[in-house]
Amino acid sequence: MTKKYLYTFGPGKSDGNSKMKDLLGGKGANLAEMANLGIPVPPGFTISTEVCAIYSENNQELPAWLNKDAKEGIGFIEKKMGAKFGDFKNPLLVSVRSGARVSMPGMMDTILNLGLNEETLKGLIERTGNERFAYDAYRRFIQMYSDVVLEIDRENFEHLIDSLKKSKAAKLDTDLTAEDWKNLCVKFKSLVENKLGRVFPDDPWEQLNGAIGAVFRSWNNKRAIEYRRINNIPSHWGTAVNVQAMVFGNMGDDCATGVAFTRDPSTGERRFFGEYLVNAQGEDVVAGIRTPQPINISGKKSESEKSLEEIMPKIYSELEKIYQKLEKHYRDMQDIEFTIQQGKLWMLQTRNGKRTANAAVRIATEMVKEGLISKDEALLRIEPPQLDQLLHPTFDPKAPKEAVARGLPASPGAAVGRIVFSADHALEWSEKGEKVVLVRIETSPDDIHGMNVAEGILTARGGMTSHAAVVARGMGKCCVAGCGEIQIDYSKKEFRARDKVTFREGDWLSLNGSTGEVIAGRIATVQPELTGEFGILMEWVDEIRRLKVRTNADTPRDAEVAKKFGAEGIGLCRTEHMFFEPDRIGVMREMIVADDVDARKKALKKLLPYQKGDFKGIFKVMNGLPVTVRLLDPPLHEFLPQKDSEINELAATIGITPEKLREKVSSLHEFNPMLGHRGCRLGVTYPEIYAMQTQAVMEAVCELKRDENINSLPEIEIPLVGHVNELKLLKAVCDKVAEEVISRTGVKVEYRIGTMIELVRAAVTADEIAHYADFFSFGTNDLTQTTFGLSRDDAGKFLKEYVEKHVLSGDPFVTIDQGGVGKIMQIAIEKGRMTKPDLEIGICGEHGGEAQSVIFCHQIGLNYVSCSPYRVPIARLAAAQAVLKEKGVSGSETR
Amino acid sequence: MTKKYLYTFGPGKSDGNSKMKDLLGGKGANLAEMANLGIPVPPGFTISTEVCAIYSENNQELPAWLNKDAKEGIGFIEKKMGAKFGDFKNPLLVSVRSGARVSMPGMMDTILNLGLNEETLKGLIERTGNERFAYDAYRRFIQMYSDVVLEIDRENFEHLIDSLKKSKAAKLDTDLTAEDWKNLCVKFKSLVENKLGRVFPDDPWEQLNGAIGAVFRSWNNKRAIEYRRINNIPSHWGTAVNVQAMVFGNMGDDCATGVAFTRDPSTGERRFFGEYLVNAQGEDVVAGIRTPQPINISGKKSESEKSLEEIMPKIYSELEKIYQKLEKHYRDMQDIEFTIQQGKLWMLQTRNGKRTANAAVRIATEMVKEGLISKDEALLRIEPPQLDQLLHPTFDPKAPKEAVARGLPASPGAAVGRIVFSADHALEWSEKGEKVVLVRIETSPDDIHGMNVAEGILTARGGMTSHAAVVARGMGKCCVAGCGEIQIDYSKKEFRARDKVTFREGDWLSLNGSTGEVIAGRIATVQPELTGEFGILMEWVDEIRRLKVRTNADTPRDAEVAKKFGAEGIGLCRTEHMFFEPDRIGVMREMIVADDVDARKKALKKLLPYQKGDFKGIFKVMNGLPVTVRLLDPPLHEFLPQKDSEINELAATIGITPEKLREKVSSLHEFNPMLGHRGCRLGVTYPEIYAMQTQAVMEAVCELKRDENINSLPEIEIPLVGHVNELKLLKAVCDKVAEEVISRTGVKVEYRIGTMIELVRAAVTADEIAHYADFFSFGTNDLTQTTFGLSRDDAGKFLKEYVEKHVLSGDPFVTIDQGGVGKIMQIAIEKGRMTKPDLEIGICGEHGGEAQSVIFCHQIGLNYVSCSPYRVPIARLAAAQAVLKEKGVSGSETR
């Protein structure tokens, strides 16, 4: 083997370093880097991510040559630790852990205490003098190995422990003796033999091989796949495997284990912040089974809590030095794990810490002030989608509310939803359009899909670094964790708060993730204020970005919100929404069932003042900024009732027979409405509709100018153009009306006429279309549907499977499919600007507010993106990041 | 004016010639050419087609400068004729006629006898000495001018004539005297004054201007637009206007008028063939009001008929020389018009004659033998769609049939349909899916839309050159004309044949256009034999063409028909049709409602032998030729019943509750089935379906090879691929099964796996897809739907309007939209062959059998087209024409 697949790390020089994440995974690369920095790290080695691919392609078997590599790696650890793998006197025990390029907490499998068997156990007892610890370690190993490698349901083992506890009337694990654990080990091993028909493997090398394979295998377990789907992580990355000497936080009271953040991951405050447990193994802290203690005095919430700073001041001070060194070295907030074994501190992990949006903004701006990072770097530190957390409403401070319980403020924000008690129900309800709050005793990686759709998460157990808290913060989702004041009964689907109030499935609940309050009912919310660090950051953003950001808004209210968020105009004002309001839908329907053009014009005349009024409201808010008004787009059947009772009622109102109306409704039925009589096709058939809409726009513009000196910049947009002749015909209709209004009112105003590019045919004939268009706006929703030949309404049934089977890397309706739809966009831009070099081109599909897509839009030369009001700041940040990427500035990975 | 808009023609040298059809129209260019050849043509001038565009853009007004040009043109005619426009002694009268680039018979307007008024009338009477003729000419002029230029309904005038006839108990026009016509002229003119509030124009120059404008205007009348739509004539071509000295065939018995063909337009036989009327104006022959006489003795069907050859032998012999000269000069069969005025022969028109497909083939091949044209030219003389006539069934000679009446065999073929009596009803019925035979007393240009949809046309009046006959031949439609043995009663919607049998609307009728027989009921038909001249022609075709032609066939029967027509393989074998057969649909449904993969596999196992049997049947027919088998494509809901009763029945059969089945049906419902869960998406979700189908194909191939030494060339085709990963995944599934079958049977066979290119995303990523494809096949139906964003099922409602409003020049589902869909195809070809330079690429959409599209496919470098069996010869011919076009060989226009 000339190619290197195995990299050692430990005291002295490591083979790897923190730049080698692609190969070593985040954990492995950072362990190597810490060792290189002289920080105490238990020695070990990393098997590279490339082996994960080899493993998959090799029918889920490890390549034979890996044995030799692993022997060398173990030899390295043995030398550093002065112990020997499989030795009955001074046995070396190791952990085997996953480690992908980005952290996927709890998604893959881990095995601890590997190397134990009846022989080496003796050595462990001898070396530690602690028989109970040794048997506890052994049974933990058997349990983990059986679960992960041998795939025996872990409930089998827990059941044996519970029986034993019951027979001994023991409550906690700590009530069990060395003898108890010893007996359990025997029972565990015979359970394995019964289940598998072969004995539990005693050979440490066999154990090691099994564990390495199992960790590679766990890259493709269901949880991991789901997590990757949600977080857009490519499946071909694979995981590395880290084999590392065991250190124990549970050998006695001079032992401990903990996790910490170099700054507060909730608020971003510059303070060392963490939790630890005395005499415990690492997973005890994360799993939330025992409630951990604060790491330092400043973190204490009550006098009864005991901080590490107080109990082990020397080690605490050593830890402080290390965290400062790490933050300075990595130039970012770190999330660290440590274990203290018999008075000695070992660092087990460091990584850039997950943080809330608030914290991200505060940390980034403060680090700039501290001189630690540049402004450019600061902007790359914020993931644009995170901003969503900052932009959504918080509880109205004036709304009456009384907390029925209080837990830990694990992830900030306000959540209002109906109670569900399982991830599956959360998904089910949310698919029906319900907003839900997920209430669990504690969460595990199996709950990811439910957490993903919930408004907020409430757990009864677990600390600030519990699974629920970490994942919720990562998702930017409100979470109240460790709320001991509630008792949950899954079987009855209810929980009681402070033993006073009972809440049942479906009841409304509000959570305040910033205070930890749990509140009954639906609490009113208010708009966020975008000031402070956020304001500073967005100023930097605007200094850098070139791409303009507009908003999609159909009402003055939406327009106002968006303007506050920094929108520089409206990129899509849908006019059909105006027809659905109760006072107008009747007239609209009258227009649709009209038999001839005169009757249609009569109805349109009644709609004109409504439309004009709507436009005036919007133009006023957007004084001086461009507003793209899209003419009628949806098929007419969307405006007609379908139910018999409604049809009868409408027929009476309009004064025609129900039969005639039913005939009309049925004549408008379409097999594929998405590909039917809509968009400019309506304009071609009924030019009088577009004429009325243009008249409403232009009269609004002229009257506002004349009466209130409002300066509107209307852009009239013809939707669904596929052939230049459609645009040519309809532009003539609109121009005629517009010129007529201008000359009638005598007010001199400018207007522009352009088109959506949302059909492939428009894109490939953009050179022809550009002759008649003042601007283009990509409708990437429809463009994606037609490029893929995939209806968004119908794709849901199989798109998930496509992602799971690695056919698609993600949902093309969320992120622009650059390889397909993106190519069509590039063709349209190139052709359009061949005809008009300065042609203004924007995008107004959902993609306009999605960060990766915004960056792509910058790269292909769009002038602006347009998105929903709440996404405007996200798009602004992404636009700035696009420029930084172009300049080659690299940020650190925060996920 | 430096640019020339007016071209004179007449004795001596003309300004134009036959090459200038684009500018002068067909009629004008040929009049000029005839004059250049020394053939007697009344002098005149042509106003070019460019003026038609100027007229349209100038708000339907003639440009002022045209007056001066027209004066010069009239001056030219005056000089040649020795008469003077508006002169009361020797007045010049002119005709004003349309003349487009291609003939559009009867679609636009004509005005005769222009220049007459009270003054010039006197001169006409004096010169001719025939007062009755002169007043008849005058009243004809007033009638035509009022109808065409002044737009007064012609019925007003006919009503006046009828009243007069009634009051005088006159039956025919010929019963009216000079005095009667004179009185009518007075009445006509006062009618005009009453209707318009101004007098009928007497100034010949005003008359001329009005007539020229009206002819230009008639380019855009409803009839002409409809005709252009059917015949794919671009609206921007415009018409020229021909102003020509009048010659009269109705001055007395030494006058006549007629039309003739240089060869028989029905059979192609080399004989001079035509009809004429003594003492008549030209339109009398065409309109079918009087039954015309045969032009020569060989054309006589009874002794009572009087041929021109007998009555005016000298003129007939002059005519013979002229027709021979013309055919030799034009090197094609000519359709000529002539008028004999007081013993002098004038030629009014020559053009390439419309002909039946049979005639076209015979004429082309015989002209090659005669040395008149080359093989290449012969091939360009046949319009590929015409072949359709030759390929469709004729009446089974063995079927019992008795004619209830017999008319003229005006256009050959066999038509079977239900009787309708108006063009509107024909359209209405055919839209409901009914086959109709249109029965009319006579047809007029207003009936075009009905003729277009009818299976055949039966008229009671009119000759072989009547409107019905000419148009039907042009359309390749069966027509029996001038069937005097039937009496039609429009009001009762019935006709009586030989006064014995009554037929009503909706009754079935069969027409034999080759014999003129009218037969009651539905007569059985038989397949045509493709021998004789047709066989020779197709041999020439195959010598030249490079594009292969395959067929779309799902059954051995279709495959056999196609092979007889020259198919070189199957380009599309749809496998789903096999599932719809009564004995299989049940198993298919069982498969669809299966809850898990095991139940699905069980049902699939039952389907396997059916599929294998089907494939064997087809492979046997196609021994040694490639067969492209498309795996399951339609959405599953298409296989399930929708009605409650059917659902209950099916549920009982399968053994599940109706509720469960209903749930399944409803879960499969799609908003846009065209963009839903179908094609390879089914394969991704249910790989076991594609596995079964591949197994069926491969077992069929291997067993046929082993047992019958049949050599199959299977091409397994994955439909609806949009992303390379879909193909990659499914190719692996199919390869695995195929290799397994090959190794199990031990028969060594080849197979290929490829994909449809029917989604835009596949086209723009064809370079990636080509890595996993042995071949591409364009599915241009779906590619057109997605490129346009237009559902074929829904487009019908507005596509017609799009064509009428000139937004689209034709239906993109009939002819490939080269500007849009064609571009996407070119991208796919370029990218696909970037990866695999020899990639085999074909097309299997409906377009594969449409001539223009086939030529395009040749041009962009496809290897083959695939079309329905009956279109195979059409595609072969078009493929040969594509090569000839490439070589720069030009054909003559036959339309």
GROMACS .gro file of C-alpha atoms in nm, chain A residues 666-677 680-681 684-687 720 722-723 725-726 729 759-762 764-765 767-768 785-791 793-794 797-798 801-802 805-808 817 819-821 823-824 827 831, chain B residues 666-677 680-681 684-687 720 722-723 725-726 729 759-762 764-765 767-768 785-791 793-794 797-798 801-802 805-808 817 819-821 823-824 827 831:
model
  114
  666SER     CA    1  -6.676   2.159  -1.614
  667SER     CA    2  -6.564   2.319  -1.940
  668LEU     CA    3  -6.281   2.483  -1.748
  669HIS     CA    4  -6.164   2.155  -1.596
  670GLU     CA    5  -5.809   2.066  -1.693
  671PHE     CA    6  -5.613   1.740  -1.691
  672ASN     CA    7  -5.285   1.914  -1.612
  673PRO     CA    8  -5.369   2.260  -1.479
  674MET     CA    9  -5.000   2.334  -1.442
  675LEU     CA   10  -4.966   2.302  -1.820
  676GLY     CA   11  -5.301   2.450  -1.910
  677HIS     CA   12  -5.485   2.767  -1.996
  680CYS     CA   13  -5.035   3.493  -2.073
  681ARG     CA   14  -5.251   3.234  -2.246
  684VAL     CA   15  -5.413   3.608  -2.545
  685THR     CA   16  -5.768   3.471  -2.516
  686TYR     CA   17  -5.904   3.760  -2.309
  687PRO     CA   18  -5.686   4.064  -2.379
  720LEU     CA   19  -4.579   3.222  -1.872
  722GLY     CA   20  -4.322   3.063  -2.421
  723HIS     CA   21  -4.315   3.228  -2.761
  725ASN     CA   22  -4.536   3.638  -3.030
  726GLU     CA   23  -4.728   3.607  -2.705
  729LEU     CA   24  -4.914   4.071  -2.884
  759LEU     CA   25  -4.085   2.803  -1.943
  760VAL     CA   26  -3.794   2.632  -2.112
  761ARG     CA   27  -3.907   2.753  -2.450
  762ALA     CA   28  -3.880   3.111  -2.330
  764VAL     CA   29  -3.400   2.896  -2.532
  765THR     CA   30  -3.561   3.173  -2.736
  767ASP     CA   31  -3.283   3.635  -2.771
  768GLU     CA   32  -3.611   3.676  -2.959
  785GLN     CA   33  -4.137   2.185  -1.277
  786THR     CA   34  -4.108   2.195  -1.654
  787THR     CA   35  -3.735   2.126  -1.673
  788PHE     CA   36  -3.777   1.817  -1.457
  789GLY     CA   37  -4.123   1.739  -1.592
  790LEU     CA   38  -4.219   1.719  -1.227
  791SER     CA   39  -4.527   1.865  -1.061
  793ASP     CA   40  -4.791   1.904  -0.599
  794ASP     CA   41  -4.732   1.544  -0.698
  797LYS     CA   42  -4.498   1.117  -0.297
  798PHE     CA   43  -4.162   1.006  -0.428
  801GLU     CA   44  -3.734   0.831  -0.181
  802TYR     CA   45  -3.527   0.990  -0.455
  805LYS     CA   46  -3.178   0.642  -0.289
  806HIS     CA   47  -2.921   0.910  -0.375
  807VAL     CA   48  -3.090   0.981  -0.707
  808LEU     CA   49  -3.120   1.349  -0.616
  817ASP     CA   50  -3.086   2.248  -0.944
  819GLY     CA   51  -2.691   2.112  -1.313
  820GLY     CA   52  -3.023   2.126  -1.498
  821VAL     CA   53  -3.247   2.424  -1.424
  823LYS     CA   54  -2.814   2.555  -1.715
  824ILE     CA   55  -3.144   2.664  -1.865
  827ILE     CA   56  -2.887   2.992  -2.159
  831LYS     CA   57  -2.932   3.485  -2.510
 1561SER     CA   58  -5.743   0.813  -0.415
 1562SER     CA   59  -5.382   0.800  -0.291
 1563LEU     CA   60  -5.273   0.757  -0.651
 1564HIS     CA   61  -5.469   1.060  -0.770
 1565GLU     CA   62  -5.248   1.328  -0.919
 1566PHE     CA   63  -5.297   1.699  -0.984
 1567ASN     CA   64  -5.082   1.693  -1.294
 1568PRO     CA   65  -5.049   1.331  -1.405
 1569MET     CA   66  -4.832   1.440  -1.695
 1570LEU     CA   67  -4.574   1.561  -1.441
 1571GLY     CA   68  -4.631   1.291  -1.184
 1572HIS     CA   69  -4.522   0.952  -1.066
 1575CYS     CA   70  -3.865   0.569  -1.464
 1576ARG     CA   71  -3.996   0.720  -1.141
 1579VAL     CA   72  -3.707   0.386  -0.897
 1580THR     CA   73  -3.991   0.322  -0.652
 1581TYR     CA   74  -4.068  -0.031  -0.769
 1582PRO     CA   75  -3.749  -0.169  -0.928
 1615LEU     CA   76  -3.875   0.979  -1.854
 1617GLY     CA   77  -3.439   1.353  -1.601
 1618HIS     CA   78  -3.126   1.286  -1.397
 1620ASN     CA   79  -2.873   0.886  -1.143
 1621GLU     CA   80  -3.214   0.753  -1.241
 1624LEU     CA   81  -2.972   0.305  -1.085
 1654LEU     CA   82  -3.752   1.589  -2.047
 1655VAL     CA   83  -3.559   1.910  -2.086
 1656ARG     CA   84  -3.336   1.821  -1.795
 1657ALA     CA   85  -3.228   1.506  -1.972
 1659VAL     CA   86  -2.927   1.963  -2.105
 1660THR     CA   87  -2.746   1.693  -1.908
 1662ASP     CA   88  -2.342   1.443  -2.165
 1663GLU     CA   89  -2.381   1.288  -1.820
 1680GLN     CA   90  -4.527   1.950  -2.359
 1681THR     CA   91  -4.254   2.036  -2.112
 1682THR     CA   92  -4.063   2.278  -2.333
 1683PHE     CA   93  -4.382   2.475  -2.396
 1684GLY     CA   94  -4.525   2.403  -2.051
 1685LEU     CA   95  -4.833   2.297  -2.244
 1686SER     CA   96  -5.046   1.988  -2.186
 1688ASP     CA   97  -5.485   1.730  -2.347
 1689ASP     CA   98  -5.560   2.084  -2.241
 1692LYS     CA   99  -5.905   2.478  -2.595
 1693PHE     CA  100  -5.682   2.763  -2.703
 1696GLU     CA  101  -5.691   3.067  -3.130
 1697TYR     CA  102  -5.313   3.089  -3.105
 1700LYS     CA  103  -5.397   3.520  -3.386
 1701HIS     CA  104  -5.064   3.434  -3.550
 1702VAL     CA  105  -4.902   3.361  -3.215
 1703LEU     CA  106  -4.801   3.016  -3.337
 1712ASP     CA  107  -4.126   2.337  -3.313
 1714GLY     CA  108  -3.724   2.722  -3.285
 1715GLY     CA  109  -3.780   2.586  -2.934
 1716VAL     CA  110  -3.811   2.208  -2.899
 1718LYS     CA  111  -3.308   2.368  -3.007
 1719ILE     CA  112  -3.341   2.147  -2.703
 1722ILE     CA  113  -2.839   2.053  -2.733
 1726LYS     CA  114  -2.391   1.686  -2.553
   0.00000   0.00000   0.00000
